[in-house]
Every structure is written in C-alpha cells, then in structure tokens.
PDB file of C-alpha atoms and ligand atoms in Angstrom:
ATOM      1  CA  UNK A  20      -0.039  -0.012   0.007  1.00 55.00           C
ATOM      2  CA  UNK A  21       1.705   3.202  -1.341  1.00 77.00           C
ATOM      3  CA  UNK A  22       1.830   6.448   0.658  1.00 85.00           C
ATOM      4  CA  UNK A  23      -0.780   8.916  -0.037  1.00 92.00           C
ATOM      5  CA  UNK A  24       0.924  12.188  -1.046  1.00 96.00           C
ATOM      6  CA  UNK A  25      -2.322  13.828  -0.314  1.00 96.00           C
ATOM      7  CA  UNK A  26      -2.125  12.882   3.250  1.00 97.00           C
ATOM      8  CA  UNK A  27       1.352  14.334   3.060  1.00 97.00           C
ATOM      9  CA  UNK A  28      -0.025  17.598   1.816  1.00 96.00           C
ATOM     10  CA  UNK A  29      -2.726  17.609   4.308  1.00 97.00           C
ATOM     11  CA  UNK A  30      -0.164  17.007   7.336  1.00 97.00           C
ATOM     12  CA  UNK A  31       1.687  20.173   6.054  1.00 96.00           C
ATOM     13  CA  UNK A  32      -1.644  22.345   6.064  1.00 97.00           C
ATOM     14  CA  UNK A  33      -2.203  20.897   9.429  1.00 97.00           C
ATOM     15  CA  UNK A  34       0.999  21.734  10.712  1.00 97.00           C
ATOM     16  CA  UNK A  35       1.712  18.012  12.047  1.00 98.00           C
ATOM     17  CA  UNK A  36       5.490  18.219  12.309  1.00 97.00           C
ATOM     18  CA  UNK A  37       6.274  14.596  12.868  1.00 97.00           C
ATOM     19  CA  UNK A  38       3.455  13.318  10.658  1.00 97.00           C
ATOM     20  CA  UNK A  39       4.824  15.087   7.795  1.00 97.00           C
ATOM     21  CA  UNK A  40       8.305  13.904   8.264  1.00 96.00           C
ATOM     22  CA  UNK A  41       7.000  10.357   8.963  1.00 96.00           C
ATOM     23  CA  UNK A  42       5.051  10.314   5.818  1.00 97.00           C
ATOM     24  CA  UNK A  43       7.821  11.880   3.763  1.00 96.00           C
ATOM     25  CA  UNK A  44      10.461   8.932   5.049  1.00 95.00           C
ATOM     26  CA  UNK A  45       7.946   6.145   4.164  1.00 96.00           C
ATOM     27  CA  UNK A  46       7.534   7.614   0.560  1.00 95.00           C
ATOM     28  CA  UNK A  47      11.153   7.621   0.378  1.00 92.00           C
ATOM     29  CA  UNK A  48      11.504   4.095   1.559  1.00 93.00           C
ATOM     30  CA  UNK A  49       8.682   3.163  -0.922  1.00 94.00           C
ATOM     31  CA  UNK A  50      10.735   4.635  -3.498  1.00 92.00           C
ATOM     32  CA  UNK A  51       8.505   7.700  -4.469  1.00 93.00           C
ATOM     33  CA  UNK A  52      10.696  10.165  -6.176  1.00 87.00           C
ATOM     34  CA  UNK A  53      11.636  13.370  -4.372  1.00 85.00           C
ATOM     35  CA  UNK A  54      10.353  15.548  -7.038  1.00 80.00           C
ATOM     36  CA  UNK A  55       6.927  13.655  -6.607  1.00 88.00           C
ATOM     37  CA  UNK A  56       7.313  14.236  -2.885  1.00 91.00           C
ATOM     38  CA  UNK A  57       7.854  17.819  -3.218  1.00 85.00           C
ATOM     39  CA  UNK A  58       5.463  18.813  -6.098  1.00 82.00           C
ATOM     40  CA  UNK A  59       2.495  16.374  -5.108  1.00 90.00           C
ATOM     41  CA  UNK A  60       2.915  16.570  -1.357  1.00 93.00           C
ATOM     42  CA  UNK A  61       4.968  19.221   0.400  1.00 91.00           C
ATOM     43  CA  UNK A  62       4.432  22.077  -2.172  1.00 86.00           C
ATOM     44  CA  UNK A  63       0.835  21.586  -2.634  1.00 91.00           C
ATOM     45  CA  UNK A  64       0.573  21.779   1.078  1.00 93.00           C
ATOM     46  CA  UNK A  65       2.251  25.069   1.510  1.00 88.00           C
ATOM     47  CA  UNK A  66       0.296  26.297  -1.544  1.00 86.00           C
ATOM     48  CA  UNK A  67      -3.013  25.497   0.286  1.00 93.00           C
ATOM     49  CA  UNK A  68      -1.642  27.116   3.338  1.00 92.00           C
ATOM     50  CA  UNK A  69      -0.761  30.220   1.235  1.00 85.00           C
ATOM     51  CA  UNK A  70      -4.201  30.424  -0.202  1.00 90.00           C
ATOM     52  CA  UNK A  71      -5.777  29.900   3.474  1.00 95.00           C
ATOM     53  CA  UNK A  72      -3.530  32.685   4.742  1.00 90.00           C
ATOM     54  CA  UNK A  73      -4.730  35.107   2.079  1.00 87.00           C
ATOM     55  CA  UNK A  74      -8.579  34.182   2.590  1.00 95.00           C
ATOM     56  CA  UNK A  75      -8.163  34.631   6.153  1.00 95.00           C
ATOM     57  CA  UNK A  76      -8.516  31.087   6.915  1.00 97.00           C
ATOM     58  CA  UNK A  77      -5.410  30.500   8.774  1.00 95.00           C
ATOM     59  CA  UNK A  78      -3.486  32.647  11.348  1.00 93.00           C
ATOM     60  CA  UNK A  79       0.185  33.212  11.195  1.00 90.00           C
ATOM     61  CA  UNK A  80       1.112  30.991  14.242  1.00 94.00           C
ATOM     62  CA  UNK A  81      -0.583  28.305  12.143  1.00 96.00           C
ATOM     63  CA  UNK A  82       1.187  29.354   8.845  1.00 92.00           C
ATOM     64  CA  UNK A  83       4.604  29.204  10.967  1.00 91.00           C
ATOM     65  CA  UNK A  84       3.959  25.848  12.153  1.00 95.00           C
ATOM     66  CA  UNK A  85       3.186  24.363   8.429  1.00 94.00           C
ATOM     67  CA  UNK A  86       6.403  26.118   7.202  1.00 90.00           C
ATOM     68  CA  UNK A  87       8.288  24.122  10.094  1.00 92.00           C
ATOM     69  CA  UNK A  88       6.383  20.879   8.990  1.00 94.00           C
ATOM     70  CA  UNK A  89       7.528  21.361   5.258  1.00 90.00           C
ATOM     71  CA  UNK A  90      11.054  22.221   6.292  1.00 87.00           C
ATOM     72  CA  UNK A  91      11.521  19.413   8.668  1.00 91.00           C
ATOM     73  CA  UNK A  92      10.163  16.930   6.342  1.00 92.00           C
ATOM     74  CA  UNK A  93      12.436  18.415   3.646  1.00 87.00           C
ATOM     75  CA  UNK A  94      15.492  17.815   6.006  1.00 87.00           C
ATOM     76  CA  UNK A  95      14.774  14.234   5.611  1.00 89.00           C
ATOM     77  CA  UNK A  96      15.051  14.196   1.678  1.00 87.00           C
ATOM     78  CA  UNK A  97      17.913  17.024   1.593  1.00 80.00           C
ATOM     79  CA  UNK A  98      20.520  14.526   0.612  1.00 79.00           C
ATOM     80  CA  UNK A  99      18.590  13.267  -2.185  1.00 78.00           C
ATOM     81  CA  UNK A 100      17.627  16.858  -3.292  1.00 74.00           C
ATOM     82  CA  UNK A 101      21.385  17.892  -3.188  1.00 72.00           C
ATOM     83  CA  UNK A 102      22.404  15.080  -5.548  1.00 72.00           C
ATOM     84  CA  UNK A 103      19.973  16.546  -8.172  1.00 64.00           C
ATOM     85  CA  UNK A 104      21.053  20.144  -7.187  1.00 64.00           C
ATOM     86  CA  UNK A 105      23.945  20.767  -8.978  1.00 58.00           C
ATOM     87  CA  UNK A 106      22.213  20.041 -12.342  1.00 77.00           C
ATOM     88  CA  UNK A 107      20.245  23.643 -11.812  1.00 87.00           C
ATOM     89  CA  UNK A 108      23.056  25.468 -10.481  1.00 92.00           C
ATOM     90  CA  UNK A 109      23.333  27.632  -7.191  1.00 95.00           C
ATOM     91  CA  UNK A 110      20.843  30.426  -5.868  1.00 97.00           C
ATOM     92  CA  UNK A 111      21.780  32.779  -3.247  1.00 98.00           C
ATOM     93  CA  UNK A 112      18.848  34.166  -1.460  1.00 98.00           C
ATOM     94  CA  UNK A 113      18.238  36.523   1.464  1.00 98.00           C
ATOM     95  CA  UNK A 114      15.997  39.357   3.018  1.00 98.00           C
ATOM     96  CA  UNK A 115      17.423  42.993   2.988  1.00 98.00           C
ATOM     97  CA  UNK A 116      18.727  44.961   5.716  1.00 98.00           C
ATOM     98  CA  UNK A 117      16.221  46.077   8.241  1.00 98.00           C
ATOM     99  CA  UNK A 118      13.706  43.459   7.456  1.00 98.00           C
ATOM    100  CA  UNK A 119      13.088  40.716   9.707  1.00 95.00           C
ATOM    101  CA  UNK A 120      10.570  38.668   7.541  1.00 92.00           C
ATOM    102  CA  UNK A 121      11.715  35.467   6.505  1.00 87.00           C
ATOM    103  CA  UNK A 122       8.421  33.137   5.946  1.00 82.00           C
ATOM    104  CA  UNK A 123       8.029  33.768   2.421  1.00 84.00           C
ATOM    105  CA  UNK A 124      11.882  33.880   1.638  1.00 92.00           C
ATOM    106  CA  UNK A 125      12.445  30.561   3.426  1.00 86.00           C
ATOM    107  CA  UNK A 126       9.454  29.267   1.318  1.00 82.00           C
ATOM    108  CA  UNK A 127      11.155  30.414  -1.925  1.00 90.00           C
ATOM    109  CA  UNK A 128      14.255  28.979  -0.744  1.00 91.00           C
ATOM    110  CA  UNK A 129      12.731  25.586  -0.184  1.00 82.00           C
ATOM    111  CA  UNK A 130      10.645  25.616  -3.414  1.00 84.00           C
ATOM    112  CA  UNK A 131      14.094  26.494  -5.526  1.00 91.00           C
ATOM    113  CA  UNK A 132      15.815  23.674  -3.520  1.00 86.00           C
ATOM    114  CA  UNK A 133      13.080  21.295  -4.500  1.00 81.00           C
ATOM    115  CA  UNK A 134      13.471  22.284  -8.183  1.00 85.00           C
ATOM    116  CA  UNK A 135      17.068  21.419  -7.894  1.00 85.00           C
ATOM    117  CA  UNK A 136      18.984  24.423  -7.042  1.00 92.00           C
ATOM    118  CA  UNK A 137      21.973  24.207  -4.466  1.00 90.00           C
ATOM    119  CA  UNK A 138      20.613  27.153  -2.287  1.00 94.00           C
ATOM    120  CA  UNK A 139      22.668  29.550  -0.286  1.00 96.00           C
ATOM    121  CA  UNK A 140      20.607  31.185   2.161  1.00 96.00           C
ATOM    122  CA  UNK A 141      21.785  34.249   3.827  1.00 98.00           C
ATOM    123  CA  UNK A 142      18.989  34.786   6.255  1.00 97.00           C
ATOM    124  CA  UNK A 143      17.336  38.091   7.304  1.00 97.00           C
ATOM    125  CA  UNK A 144      18.333  41.700   7.758  1.00 98.00           C
ATOM    126  CA  UNK A 145      21.306  41.244   5.395  1.00 98.00           C
ATOM    127  CA  UNK A 146      23.345  44.354   4.462  1.00 98.00           C
ATOM    128  CA  UNK A 147      23.443  45.175   0.568  1.00 98.00           C
ATOM    129  CA  UNK A 148      27.148  44.220   0.661  1.00 98.00           C
ATOM    130  CA  UNK A 149      26.363  40.607   2.120  1.00 98.00           C
ATOM    131  CA  UNK A 150      24.378  39.876  -1.340  1.00 98.00           C
ATOM    132  CA  UNK A 151      27.208  41.430  -3.200  1.00 98.00           C
ATOM    133  CA  UNK A 152      29.933  39.468  -1.649  1.00 98.00           C
ATOM    134  CA  UNK A 153      27.907  36.258  -1.728  1.00 98.00           C
ATOM    135  CA  UNK A 154      27.609  36.567  -5.476  1.00 98.00           C
ATOM    136  CA  UNK A 155      31.160  36.999  -5.688  1.00 98.00           C
ATOM    137  CA  UNK A 156      31.867  33.948  -3.504  1.00 98.00           C
ATOM    138  CA  UNK A 157      29.397  31.406  -4.737  1.00 98.00           C
ATOM    139  CA  UNK A 158      29.076  32.551  -8.352  1.00 97.00           C
ATOM    140  CA  UNK A 159      25.067  31.812  -8.270  1.00 98.00           C
ATOM    141  CA  UNK A 160      23.209  31.585 -11.565  1.00 97.00           C
ATOM    142  CA  UNK A 161      20.358  33.332  -9.610  1.00 98.00           C
ATOM    143  CA  UNK A 162      20.351  36.081  -6.751  1.00 98.00           C
ATOM    144  CA  UNK A 163      16.977  35.860  -4.889  1.00 98.00           C
ATOM    145  CA  UNK A 164      16.156  38.992  -2.822  1.00 98.00           C
ATOM    146  CA  UNK A 165      13.180  39.277  -0.580  1.00 98.00           C
ATOM    147  CA  UNK A 166      11.571  42.424   1.084  1.00 98.00           C
ATOM    148  CA  UNK A 167       8.244  42.683   3.103  1.00 96.00           C
ATOM    149  CA  UNK A 168       8.109  46.130   4.110  1.00 98.00           C
ATOM    150  CA  UNK A 169       7.706  49.406   1.763  1.00 98.00           C
ATOM    151  CA  UNK A 170      10.452  50.889   3.588  1.00 98.00           C
ATOM    152  CA  UNK A 171      12.814  48.184   2.992  1.00 98.00           C
ATOM    153  CA  UNK A 172      12.170  47.804  -0.598  1.00 98.00           C
ATOM    154  CA  UNK A 173      14.686  50.209  -1.978  1.00 98.00           C
ATOM    155  CA  UNK A 174      17.376  47.942  -0.776  1.00 98.00           C
ATOM    156  CA  UNK A 175      16.499  45.733  -3.399  1.00 98.00           C
ATOM    157  CA  UNK A 176      17.682  48.655  -6.110  1.00 98.00           C
ATOM    158  CA  UNK A 177      20.651  49.386  -3.999  1.00 98.00           C
ATOM    159  CA  UNK A 178      21.888  45.856  -4.249  1.00 98.00           C
ATOM    160  CA  UNK A 179      21.428  45.825  -8.137  1.00 98.00           C
ATOM    161  CA  UNK A 180      23.564  49.011  -8.232  1.00 98.00           C
ATOM    162  CA  UNK A 181      25.872  47.224  -5.919  1.00 98.00           C
ATOM    163  CA  UNK A 182      26.333  44.424  -8.430  1.00 98.00           C
ATOM    164  CA  UNK A 183      26.923  46.968 -11.163  1.00 98.00           C
ATOM    165  CA  UNK A 184      29.719  48.705  -9.250  1.00 98.00           C
ATOM    166  CA  UNK A 185      31.484  45.656  -8.579  1.00 98.00           C
ATOM    167  CA  UNK A 186      31.039  44.728 -12.421  1.00 98.00           C
ATOM    168  CA  UNK A 187      29.131  41.581 -11.947  1.00 98.00           C
ATOM    169  CA  UNK A 188      25.718  42.524 -12.704  1.00 98.00           C
ATOM    170  CA  UNK A 189      25.497  40.508 -16.016  1.00 97.00           C
ATOM    171  CA  UNK A 190      26.968  37.249 -14.201  1.00 97.00           C
ATOM    172  CA  UNK A 191      23.787  36.716 -12.060  1.00 98.00           C
ATOM    173  CA  UNK A 192      20.271  37.040 -12.866  1.00 98.00           C
ATOM    174  CA  UNK A 193      18.355  38.664 -10.055  1.00 98.00           C
ATOM    175  CA  UNK A 194      14.759  37.434  -8.860  1.00 98.00           C
ATOM    176  CA  UNK A 195      12.932  39.630  -6.153  1.00 98.00           C
ATOM    177  CA  UNK A 196       9.605  38.935  -4.323  1.00 98.00           C
ATOM    178  CA  UNK A 197       7.855  39.870  -1.193  1.00 95.00           C
ATOM    179  CA  UNK A 198       4.279  40.895  -0.478  1.00 91.00           C
ATOM    180  CA  UNK A 199       4.842  44.856  -1.138  1.00 95.00           C
ATOM    181  CA  UNK A 200       6.798  44.177  -4.481  1.00 97.00           C
ATOM    182  CA  UNK A 201       5.313  44.305  -8.136  1.00 97.00           C
ATOM    183  CA  UNK A 202       6.111  43.750 -11.401  1.00 97.00           C
ATOM    184  CA  UNK A 203       6.433  47.325 -12.290  1.00 98.00           C
ATOM    185  CA  UNK A 204       8.787  47.835  -9.357  1.00 98.00           C
ATOM    186  CA  UNK A 205      10.899  44.985 -10.363  1.00 98.00           C
ATOM    187  CA  UNK A 206      11.257  46.665 -14.014  1.00 98.00           C
ATOM    188  CA  UNK A 207      11.798  50.048 -12.485  1.00 98.00           C
ATOM    189  CA  UNK A 208      14.961  48.702 -10.319  1.00 98.00           C
ATOM    190  CA  UNK A 209      16.289  46.580 -13.280  1.00 98.00           C
ATOM    191  CA  UNK A 210      15.552  43.240 -11.713  1.00 98.00           C
ATOM    192  CA  UNK A 211      15.406  40.303 -14.078  1.00 98.00           C
ATOM    193  CA  UNK A 212      12.413  38.480 -12.716  1.00 98.00           C
ATOM    194  CA  UNK A 213       9.753  39.457 -10.360  1.00 98.00           C
ATOM    195  CA  UNK A 214       8.069  36.439  -8.226  1.00 96.00           C
ATOM    196  CA  UNK A 215       4.411  37.052  -6.955  1.00 92.00           C
ATOM    197  CA  UNK A 216       4.919  33.744  -5.142  1.00 87.00           C
ATOM    198  CA  UNK A 217       7.630  31.188  -4.257  1.00 85.00           C
ATOM    199  CA  UNK A 218       6.162  28.534  -7.100  1.00 83.00           C
ATOM    200  CA  UNK A 219       5.860  31.346  -9.626  1.00 91.00           C
ATOM    201  CA  UNK A 220       9.529  32.476  -8.950  1.00 95.00           C
ATOM    202  CA  UNK A 221      10.879  28.830  -9.745  1.00 93.00           C
ATOM    203  CA  UNK A 222       8.593  28.695 -13.085  1.00 93.00           C
ATOM    204  CA  UNK A 223       9.508  32.307 -14.042  1.00 97.00           C
ATOM    205  CA  UNK A 224      13.124  31.566 -13.435  1.00 97.00           C
ATOM    206  CA  UNK A 225      12.520  28.523 -15.604  1.00 95.00           C
ATOM    207  CA  UNK A 226      11.128  30.587 -18.506  1.00 97.00           C
ATOM    208  CA  UNK A 227      13.850  33.290 -18.051  1.00 97.00           C
ATOM    209  CA  UNK A 228      16.811  30.976 -18.526  1.00 95.00           C
ATOM    210  CA  UNK A 229      15.109  29.063 -21.381  1.00 93.00           C
ATOM    211  CA  UNK A 230      14.409  32.521 -23.086  1.00 93.00           C
ATOM    212  CA  UNK A 231      18.463  32.807 -22.901  1.00 81.00           C
TER     213      UNK A 231
HETATM  214 CO1  B1M B  26       5.330  42.111   9.528  1.00 78.09          CO
HETATM  215  N1  B1M B  26       4.406  43.458   8.257  1.00 78.09           N
HETATM  216  N2  B1M B  26       6.326  43.527  10.733  1.00 78.09           N
HETATM  217  N3  B1M B  26       5.879  40.867  10.956  1.00 78.09           N
HETATM  218  N4  B1M B  26       3.989  40.967   8.897  1.00 78.09           N
HETATM  219  C1  B1M B  26       3.785  42.765   7.281  1.00 78.09           C
HETATM  220  C2  B1M B  26       4.564  42.614   6.040  1.00 78.09           C
HETATM  221  C3  B1M B  26       2.572  44.112   7.025  1.00 78.09           C
HETATM  222  C4  B1M B  26       2.020  43.918   5.814  1.00 78.09           C
HETATM  223  C5  B1M B  26       1.436  43.706   8.164  1.00 78.09           C
HETATM  224  C6  B1M B  26       0.625  45.064   8.130  1.00 78.09           C
HETATM  225  O1  B1M B  26       0.836  46.036   8.638  1.00 78.09           O
HETATM  226  N5  B1M B  26      -0.633  44.675   7.478  1.00 78.09           N
HETATM  227  C7  B1M B  26       3.255  45.437   7.375  1.00 78.09           C
HETATM  228  C8  B1M B  26       4.268  46.022   6.466  1.00 78.09           C
HETATM  229  C9  B1M B  26       3.519  47.168   6.013  1.00 78.09           C
HETATM  230  C10 B1M B  26       4.499  47.666   4.826  1.00 78.09           C
HETATM  231  O2  B1M B  26       5.387  48.109   4.955  1.00 78.09           O
HETATM  232  N6  B1M B  26       3.773  47.625   3.650  1.00 78.09           N
HETATM  233  C11 B1M B  26       4.363  44.772   8.763  1.00 78.09           C
HETATM  234  C12 B1M B  26       4.867  45.467   9.483  1.00 78.09           C
HETATM  235  C13 B1M B  26       4.517  46.797   9.599  1.00 78.09           C
HETATM  236  C14 B1M B  26       5.802  44.995  10.489  1.00 78.09           C
HETATM  237  C15 B1M B  26       6.678  45.769  11.731  1.00 78.09           C
HETATM  238  C16 B1M B  26       7.201  47.069  11.405  1.00 78.09           C
HETATM  239  C17 B1M B  26       5.691  45.886  12.710  1.00 78.09           C
HETATM  240  C18 B1M B  26       6.093  46.622  14.134  1.00 78.09           C
HETATM  241  O3  B1M B  26       6.933  46.292  14.590  1.00 78.09           O
HETATM  242  N7  B1M B  26       5.323  47.806  13.984  1.00 78.09           N
HETATM  243  C19 B1M B  26       7.912  44.907  11.997  1.00 78.09           C
HETATM  244  C20 B1M B  26       8.852  45.081  11.077  1.00 78.09           C
HETATM  245  C21 B1M B  26       9.911  44.127  11.618  1.00 78.09           C
HETATM  246  C22 B1M B  26      11.091  44.255  10.602  1.00 78.09           C
HETATM  247  O4  B1M B  26      11.152  43.403   9.912  1.00 78.09           O
HETATM  248  N8  B1M B  26      12.059  45.207  10.762  1.00 78.09           N
HETATM  249  C23 B1M B  26       7.047  43.524  11.550  1.00 78.09           C
HETATM  250  C24 B1M B  26       7.358  42.437  12.135  1.00 78.09           C
HETATM  251  C25 B1M B  26       6.801  41.036  11.833  1.00 78.09           C
HETATM  252  C26 B1M B  26       7.160  39.622  12.967  1.00 78.09           C
HETATM  253  C27 B1M B  26       8.532  39.751  13.158  1.00 78.09           C
HETATM  254  C28 B1M B  26       6.158  39.841  14.114  1.00 78.09           C
HETATM  255  C29 B1M B  26       6.518  38.692  11.752  1.00 78.09           C
HETATM  256  C30 B1M B  26       7.726  38.174  10.885  1.00 78.09           C
HETATM  257  C31 B1M B  26       8.052  36.674  11.438  1.00 78.09           C
HETATM  258  C32 B1M B  26       9.035  35.916  10.275  1.00 78.09           C
HETATM  259  O5  B1M B  26       8.975  36.453   9.023  1.00 78.09           O
HETATM  260  N9  B1M B  26       9.732  34.882  10.928  1.00 78.09           N
HETATM  261  C33 B1M B  26       5.767  39.199  10.752  1.00 78.09           C
HETATM  262  C34 B1M B  26       4.645  38.961   9.959  1.00 78.09           C
HETATM  263  C35 B1M B  26       4.457  37.591  10.219  1.00 78.09           C
HETATM  264  C36 B1M B  26       3.906  39.596   9.190  1.00 78.09           C
HETATM  265  C37 B1M B  26       2.713  39.182   8.223  1.00 78.09           C
HETATM  266  C38 B1M B  26       1.691  39.053   9.260  1.00 78.09           C
HETATM  267  C39 B1M B  26       2.760  37.825   7.352  1.00 78.09           C
HETATM  268  C40 B1M B  26       4.063  37.915   6.386  1.00 78.09           C
HETATM  269  C41 B1M B  26       4.344  36.481   6.142  1.00 78.09           C
HETATM  270  O6  B1M B  26       5.058  35.684   6.427  1.00 78.09           O
HETATM  271  N10 B1M B  26       3.485  36.067   5.220  1.00 78.09           N
HETATM  272  C42 B1M B  26       2.512  40.574   7.165  1.00 78.09           C
HETATM  273  C43 B1M B  26       1.287  40.842   6.584  1.00 78.09           C
HETATM  274  C44 B1M B  26       0.903  40.221   5.194  1.00 78.09           C
HETATM  275  O7  B1M B  26       1.760  39.842   4.531  1.00 78.09           O
HETATM  276  N11 B1M B  26      -0.255  40.215   4.889  1.00 78.09           N
HETATM  277  C45 B1M B  26       3.398  41.561   7.829  1.00 78.09           C
HETATM  278  C46 B1M B  26       3.151  34.659   4.727  1.00 78.09           C
HETATM  279  C47 B1M B  26       4.305  34.269   3.511  1.00 78.09           C
HETATM  280  C48 B1M B  26       4.157  33.159   2.921  1.00 78.09           C
HETATM  281  O8  B1M B  26       4.072  35.438   2.501  1.00 78.09           O
HETATM  282  O9  B1M B  26       6.200  36.767   2.958  1.00 78.09           O
HETATM  283  O10 B1M B  26       4.557  37.631   1.249  1.00 78.09           O
HETATM  284  P1  B1M B  26       5.194  36.381   1.990  1.00 78.09           P
HETATM  285  O11 B1M B  26       5.894  35.654   0.846  1.00 78.09           O
HETATM  286  C49 B1M B  26       5.212  35.225  -0.327  1.00 78.09           C
HETATM  287  C50 B1M B  26       5.515  36.221  -1.534  1.00 78.09           C
HETATM  288  O12 B1M B  26       5.534  37.445  -0.983  1.00 78.09           O
HETATM  289  C51 B1M B  26       6.568  35.347  -2.209  1.00 78.09           C
HETATM  290  O13 B1M B  26       6.492  34.033  -1.634  1.00 78.09           O
HETATM  291  C52 B1M B  26       5.640  33.818  -0.896  1.00 78.09           C
HETATM  292  C53 B1M B  26       4.593  33.065  -1.004  1.00 78.09           C
HETATM  293  O14 B1M B  26       4.648  31.928  -1.779  1.00 78.09           O
HETATM  294  N12 B1M B  26       8.020  35.839  -1.775  1.00 78.09           N
HETATM  295  C54 B1M B  26       9.104  35.490  -2.828  1.00 78.09           C
HETATM  296  C55 B1M B  26       8.490  36.586  -0.713  1.00 78.09           C
HETATM  297  N13 B1M B  26       9.762  36.675  -0.770  1.00 78.09           N
HETATM  298  C56 B1M B  26      10.188  36.064  -1.988  1.00 78.09           C
HETATM  299  C57 B1M B  26      11.537  35.931  -2.475  1.00 78.09           C
HETATM  300  C58 B1M B  26      11.517  35.218  -3.847  1.00 78.09           C
HETATM  301  C59 B1M B  26      10.319  34.644  -4.423  1.00 78.09           C
HETATM  302  C60 B1M B  26       8.859  35.096  -3.832  1.00 78.09           C
HETATM  303  O15 B1M B  26      12.778  34.987  -4.410  1.00 78.09           O
HETATM  304  C61 B1M B  26      13.625  35.898  -4.033  1.00 78.09           C
END
C-alpha cells in the first residue's frame, strides 16, 4: 500500500510536524521520487496554506507551524535533493537589511531547493554588501532578494546597483519577491524576474533561463 501524497500535503496544512516527516520518510522508503514528494505533497500543502492565509482562513502561528512541518520534512530528503541540485546551479537568497521577515523567503528557498538548485540562504536583515559578496563568493546563477516592508524595498535596487559597481551585474539573474513588491517595481529597479509567489518564482526563473 503506497503512501498517499495528499495525506502528506494535508499534514503540512495542519502543521503536523512529526507526521509530515514520517510520511515523507515512508514515501522515500517506498521509492517515491523526491520530485513527487515535493511537488505532489509538500509544495501542494504549502500552496494551500498560502491560499488559506490570503483568505483569512489561517492565522500566522498556524502558517509558521506549517512552514516548520514542510522544512522539517524536507530535511529528511535534503541529501537526495542535493544529488539533483548541481544540475540546476546555485541560488543565493536573503532578506534585505532592516527586514526581519523570513517565512516567504524561506518558502521560496525551499521551492528552489526542491526544483534542484543548490541554495545558499543568507538569512534576514542582510546588508547590501552581503548580497554582493555572496555573488562573488558563490558565483550563483540566481540571486533572490526578499523584502516585506515598503521601507526596505529600496534596498533591492541598491543591491542591483552594488552588483553593477562591482562589475558583476551581468553574471547573475536577479529575482525579487515579497508582499509589497510588484512587476513594475522589478522593472523600475532593473531586476530580471519578479516572483509573485514562491512557485511562480521557480517557474519564471525557468522561463527566463529558457529564453536565454
Ligand atoms: Co510584519 N509586516 N512587521 N511581521 N508581517 C507585514 C509585512 C505587514 C504587511 C503587516 C501589516 O501591517 N498589514 C506590514 C508591512 C507594511 C508595509 O510596509 N507595507 C508589517 C509591519 C509594519 C511589520 C513591523 C514594522 C511591525 C511593527 O513592529 N510595528 C515589524 C517590522 C520588523 C522588521 O522587519 N524590521 C514587523 C514584524 C513582523 C514579525 C517579526 C512579527 C513577523 C515576521 C516573522 C517572520 O517572518 N519570521 C511579521 C509577520 C508574520 C507579518 C505578516 C503578518 C505575514 C508575513 C508572512 O510571513 N506572510 C505580514 C502581513 C501580510 O503579509 N499580509 C506583515 C506569509 C508568507 C508566505 O508570505 O512573505 O508575502 P510572503 O511571501 C510570499 C510572496 O511574497 C513570495 O512568496 C511567498 C509565497 O509563496 N515571496 C518570494 C516572498 N519573498 C520571496 C522571494 C522570492 C520569491 C518569492 O525570491 C527571491
């Protein structure tokens, strides 16, 4: 009897940390691919959470618990994910200076990891220089910048200018996301990709790279 991946997504929605991990491990043991575990289980669960949050059907502590359930379950498949990771290249991601919000950023990091990227997560409240230095150090294909406050959004443009000043702007694609961020803002500051949500971020990055 195979593991029902809809039960896995349900356990994420319900924030059942142990159950989500157990179901993930059981699926791995049964030979279900990490892609299916992510895309038919964990990601579906977290997308439902996002919808419920938007519709005021879930509160923040529940969202945080669901994110923990997803990330804890992902820990058990991380080594498998890393095996496929090299194929997609590296992504550096972080939240800008003065901004402590990390739930959406971590969700995006998890989705990119699930899609096969090696993700270097800088964390929250990162000075502009930290992004530029990380691009120099890790030579990522993609730089992800997250901001949740209108007061911290300007840091995104400053980081892009920092890349230009360092002469490395053309070496990395910049993707930005966060609740107050818009497509127009992304164009205005010269970002390459705008991500309205984590999954769209992965899809749009794929389209961007395909278009060359
Ligand atoms: Co804050 N906060 N907060 N907060 N907080 C907001 C953002 C706010 C909209 C609430 C409000 O007033 N309605 C408001 C901002 C107003 C504005 O500037 N326009 C606000 C404020 C004002 C503040 C404080 C100033 C409050 C205060 O102290 N007076 C303060 C600032 C602290 C600071 O950062 N310096 C503050 C603090 C906090 C907490 C610490 C309490 C907590 C953060 C906990 C944490 O992150 N660990 C918090 C929270 C939880 C929120 C809300 C309620 C929820 C944010 C969240 O996690 N959403 C938020 C209200 C809201 O958004 N409606 C709010 C769920 C998450 C999945 O969505 O982050 O949008 P989101 O991510 C989405 C997409 O945006 C996208 O993908 C995700 C979905 O798939 N995405 C990316 C995000 N980053 C991406 C990067 C990508 C790709 C996609 O690639 C790079």
